[in-house]
PDB file of C-alpha atoms in Angstrom:
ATOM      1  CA  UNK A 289      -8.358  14.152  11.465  1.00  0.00           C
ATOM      2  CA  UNK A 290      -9.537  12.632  14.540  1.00  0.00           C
ATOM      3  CA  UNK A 291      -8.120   9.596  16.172  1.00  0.00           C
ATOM      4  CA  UNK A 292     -10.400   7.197  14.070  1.00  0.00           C
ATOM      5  CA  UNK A 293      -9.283   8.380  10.943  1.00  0.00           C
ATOM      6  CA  UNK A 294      -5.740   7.951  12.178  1.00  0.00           C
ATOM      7  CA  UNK A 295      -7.047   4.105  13.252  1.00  0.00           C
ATOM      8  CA  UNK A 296      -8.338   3.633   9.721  1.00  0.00           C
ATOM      9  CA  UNK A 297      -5.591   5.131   7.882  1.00  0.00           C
ATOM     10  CA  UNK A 298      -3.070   2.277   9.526  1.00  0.00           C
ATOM     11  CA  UNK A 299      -5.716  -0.605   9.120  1.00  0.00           C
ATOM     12  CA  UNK A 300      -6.025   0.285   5.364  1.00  0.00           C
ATOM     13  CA  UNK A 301      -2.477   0.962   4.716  1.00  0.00           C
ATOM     14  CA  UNK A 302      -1.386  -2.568   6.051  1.00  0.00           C
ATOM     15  CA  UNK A 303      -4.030  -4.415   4.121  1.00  0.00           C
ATOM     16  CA  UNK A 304      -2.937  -2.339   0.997  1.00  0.00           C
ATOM     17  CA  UNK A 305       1.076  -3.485   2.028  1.00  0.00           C
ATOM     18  CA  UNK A 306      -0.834  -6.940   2.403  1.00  0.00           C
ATOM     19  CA  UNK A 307      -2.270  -7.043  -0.827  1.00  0.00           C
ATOM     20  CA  UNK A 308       1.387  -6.040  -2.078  1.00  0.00           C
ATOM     21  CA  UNK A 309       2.792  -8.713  -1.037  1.00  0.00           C
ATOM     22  CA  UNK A 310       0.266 -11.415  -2.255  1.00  0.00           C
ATOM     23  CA  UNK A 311       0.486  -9.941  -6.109  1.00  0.00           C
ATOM     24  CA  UNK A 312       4.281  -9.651  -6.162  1.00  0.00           C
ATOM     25  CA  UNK A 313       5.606 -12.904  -6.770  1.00  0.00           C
ATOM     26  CA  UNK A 314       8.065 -14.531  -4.745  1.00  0.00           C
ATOM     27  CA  UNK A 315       9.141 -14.437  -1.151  1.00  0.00           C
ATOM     28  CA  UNK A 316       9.703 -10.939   0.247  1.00  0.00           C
ATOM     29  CA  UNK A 317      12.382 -10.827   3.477  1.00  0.00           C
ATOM     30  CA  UNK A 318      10.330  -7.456   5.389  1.00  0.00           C
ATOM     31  CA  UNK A 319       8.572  -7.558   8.131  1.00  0.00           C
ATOM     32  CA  UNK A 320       5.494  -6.632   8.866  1.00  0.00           C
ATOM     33  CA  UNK A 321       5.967  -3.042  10.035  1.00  0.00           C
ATOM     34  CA  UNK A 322       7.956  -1.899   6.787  1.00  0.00           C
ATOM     35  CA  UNK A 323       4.954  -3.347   5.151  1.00  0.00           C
ATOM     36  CA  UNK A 324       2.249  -1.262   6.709  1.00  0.00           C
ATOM     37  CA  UNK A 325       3.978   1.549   6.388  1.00  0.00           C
ATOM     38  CA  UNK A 326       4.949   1.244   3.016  1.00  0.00           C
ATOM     39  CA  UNK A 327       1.258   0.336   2.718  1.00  0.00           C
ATOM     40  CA  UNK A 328       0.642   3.858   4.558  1.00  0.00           C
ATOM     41  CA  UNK A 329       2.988   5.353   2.236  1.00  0.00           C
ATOM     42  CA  UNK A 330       1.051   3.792  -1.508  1.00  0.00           C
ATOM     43  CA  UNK A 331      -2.125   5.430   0.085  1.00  0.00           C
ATOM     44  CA  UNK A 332      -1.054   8.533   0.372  1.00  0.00           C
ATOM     45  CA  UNK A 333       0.886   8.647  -2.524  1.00  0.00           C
ATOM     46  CA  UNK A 334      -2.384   6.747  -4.815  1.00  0.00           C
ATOM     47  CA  UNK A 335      -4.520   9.094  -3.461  1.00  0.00           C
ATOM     48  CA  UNK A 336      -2.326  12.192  -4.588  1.00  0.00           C
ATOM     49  CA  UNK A 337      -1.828  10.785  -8.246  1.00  0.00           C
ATOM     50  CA  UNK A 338      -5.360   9.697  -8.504  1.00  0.00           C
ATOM     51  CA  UNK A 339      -6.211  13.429  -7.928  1.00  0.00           C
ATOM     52  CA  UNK A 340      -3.344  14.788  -9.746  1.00  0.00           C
ATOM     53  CA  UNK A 341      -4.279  12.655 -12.840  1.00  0.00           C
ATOM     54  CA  UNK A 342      -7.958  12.687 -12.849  1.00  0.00           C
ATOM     55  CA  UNK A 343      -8.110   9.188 -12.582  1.00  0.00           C
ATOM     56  CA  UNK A 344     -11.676   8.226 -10.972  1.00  0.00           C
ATOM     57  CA  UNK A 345     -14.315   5.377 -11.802  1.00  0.00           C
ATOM     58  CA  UNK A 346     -17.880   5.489 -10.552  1.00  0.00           C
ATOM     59  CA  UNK A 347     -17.751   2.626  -8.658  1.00  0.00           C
ATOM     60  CA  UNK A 348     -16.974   2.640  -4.658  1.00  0.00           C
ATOM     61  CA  UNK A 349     -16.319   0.630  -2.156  1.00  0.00           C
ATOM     62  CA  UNK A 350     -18.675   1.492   0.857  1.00  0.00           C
ATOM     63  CA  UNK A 351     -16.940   0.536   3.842  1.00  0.00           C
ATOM     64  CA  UNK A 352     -18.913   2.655   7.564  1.00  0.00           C
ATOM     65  CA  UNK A 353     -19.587   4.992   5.954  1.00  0.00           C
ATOM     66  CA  UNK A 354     -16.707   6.082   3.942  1.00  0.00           C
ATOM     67  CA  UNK A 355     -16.870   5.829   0.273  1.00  0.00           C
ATOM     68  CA  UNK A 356     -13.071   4.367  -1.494  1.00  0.00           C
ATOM     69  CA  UNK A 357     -13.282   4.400  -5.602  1.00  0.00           C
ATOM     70  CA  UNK A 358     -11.949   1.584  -7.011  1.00  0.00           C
ATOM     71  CA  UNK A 359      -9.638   3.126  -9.427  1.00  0.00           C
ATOM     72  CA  UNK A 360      -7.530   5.128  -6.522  1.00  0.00           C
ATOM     73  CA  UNK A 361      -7.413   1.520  -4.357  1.00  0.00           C
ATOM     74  CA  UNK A 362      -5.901   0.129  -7.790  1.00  0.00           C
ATOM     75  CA  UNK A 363      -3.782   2.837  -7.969  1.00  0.00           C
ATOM     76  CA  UNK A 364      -2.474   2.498  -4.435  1.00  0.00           C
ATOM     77  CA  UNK A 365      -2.273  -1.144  -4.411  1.00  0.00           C
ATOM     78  CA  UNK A 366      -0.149  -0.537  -7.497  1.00  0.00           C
ATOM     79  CA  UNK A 367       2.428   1.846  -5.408  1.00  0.00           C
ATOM     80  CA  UNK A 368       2.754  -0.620  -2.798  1.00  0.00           C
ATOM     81  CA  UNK A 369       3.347  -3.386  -4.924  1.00  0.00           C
ATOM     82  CA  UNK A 370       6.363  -0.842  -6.122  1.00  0.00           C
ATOM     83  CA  UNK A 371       7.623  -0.123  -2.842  1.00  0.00           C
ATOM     84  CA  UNK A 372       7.382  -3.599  -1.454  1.00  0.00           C
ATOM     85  CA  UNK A 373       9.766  -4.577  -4.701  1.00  0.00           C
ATOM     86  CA  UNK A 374      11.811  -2.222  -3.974  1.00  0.00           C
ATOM     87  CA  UNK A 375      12.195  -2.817  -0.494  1.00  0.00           C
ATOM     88  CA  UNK A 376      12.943  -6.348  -0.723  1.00  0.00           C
ATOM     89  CA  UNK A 377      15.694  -5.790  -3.253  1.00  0.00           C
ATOM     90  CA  UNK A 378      17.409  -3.183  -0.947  1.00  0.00           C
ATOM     91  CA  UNK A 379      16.606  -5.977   2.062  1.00  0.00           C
ATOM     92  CA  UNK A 380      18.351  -8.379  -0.087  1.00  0.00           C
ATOM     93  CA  UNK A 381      21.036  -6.460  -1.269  1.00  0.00           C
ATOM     94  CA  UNK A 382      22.215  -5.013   2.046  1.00  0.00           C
ATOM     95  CA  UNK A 383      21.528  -8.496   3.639  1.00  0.00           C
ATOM     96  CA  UNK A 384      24.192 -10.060   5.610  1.00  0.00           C
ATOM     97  CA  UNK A 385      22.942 -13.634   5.044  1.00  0.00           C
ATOM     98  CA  UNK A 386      25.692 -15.967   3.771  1.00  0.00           C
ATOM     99  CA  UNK A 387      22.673 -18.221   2.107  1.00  0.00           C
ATOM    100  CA  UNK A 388      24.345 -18.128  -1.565  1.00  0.00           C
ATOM    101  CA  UNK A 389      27.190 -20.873   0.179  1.00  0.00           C
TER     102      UNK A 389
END
């Protein structure tokens, strides 16, 4: 991997921990780095299942170049929208906000 990939690889991880955010309802109390990298994280992980599983659609997303099926993005965007749940509840469980008051 060459610099670029490493450049592309953090651009579509935070628009995947974007996306994350926008389908899970409510407000979520990260900020934007835990985002991207849990965005980072659902890629990797997406990609991993989506090859472990088989799961693979004939339709792409042609973005420079580089080819992204649309079933793997689903499957990442799925992950993320995990992790960002779960990091929000751990946010707001090991807040030390006195908000209930």
């Amino acid at each position: 991997m060459d610099l670029q990939d490493y450049l592309a690889a953090v651009i579509f991880g935070a628009v995947i921990g974007i996306v994350a955010r926008i389908v899970l309802p409510g407000r979520q109390n990260i900020g934007i780095i835990l985002t991207v990298l849990i965005g980072m994280g659902a890629a990797v992980a997406g990609t991993w299942a989506a090859d472990r599983w088989d799961i693979h659609s004939d339709k792409f997303l042609v973005v420079r170049g580089h080819s992204y099926d649309w079933l793997v993005i689903g499957v990442q965007v799925g992950i993320a929208v995990v992790g960002v749940a779960v990091a929000a509840l751990l946010a707001k469980a090991f807040s030390t906000d006195d908000d209930d008051d």
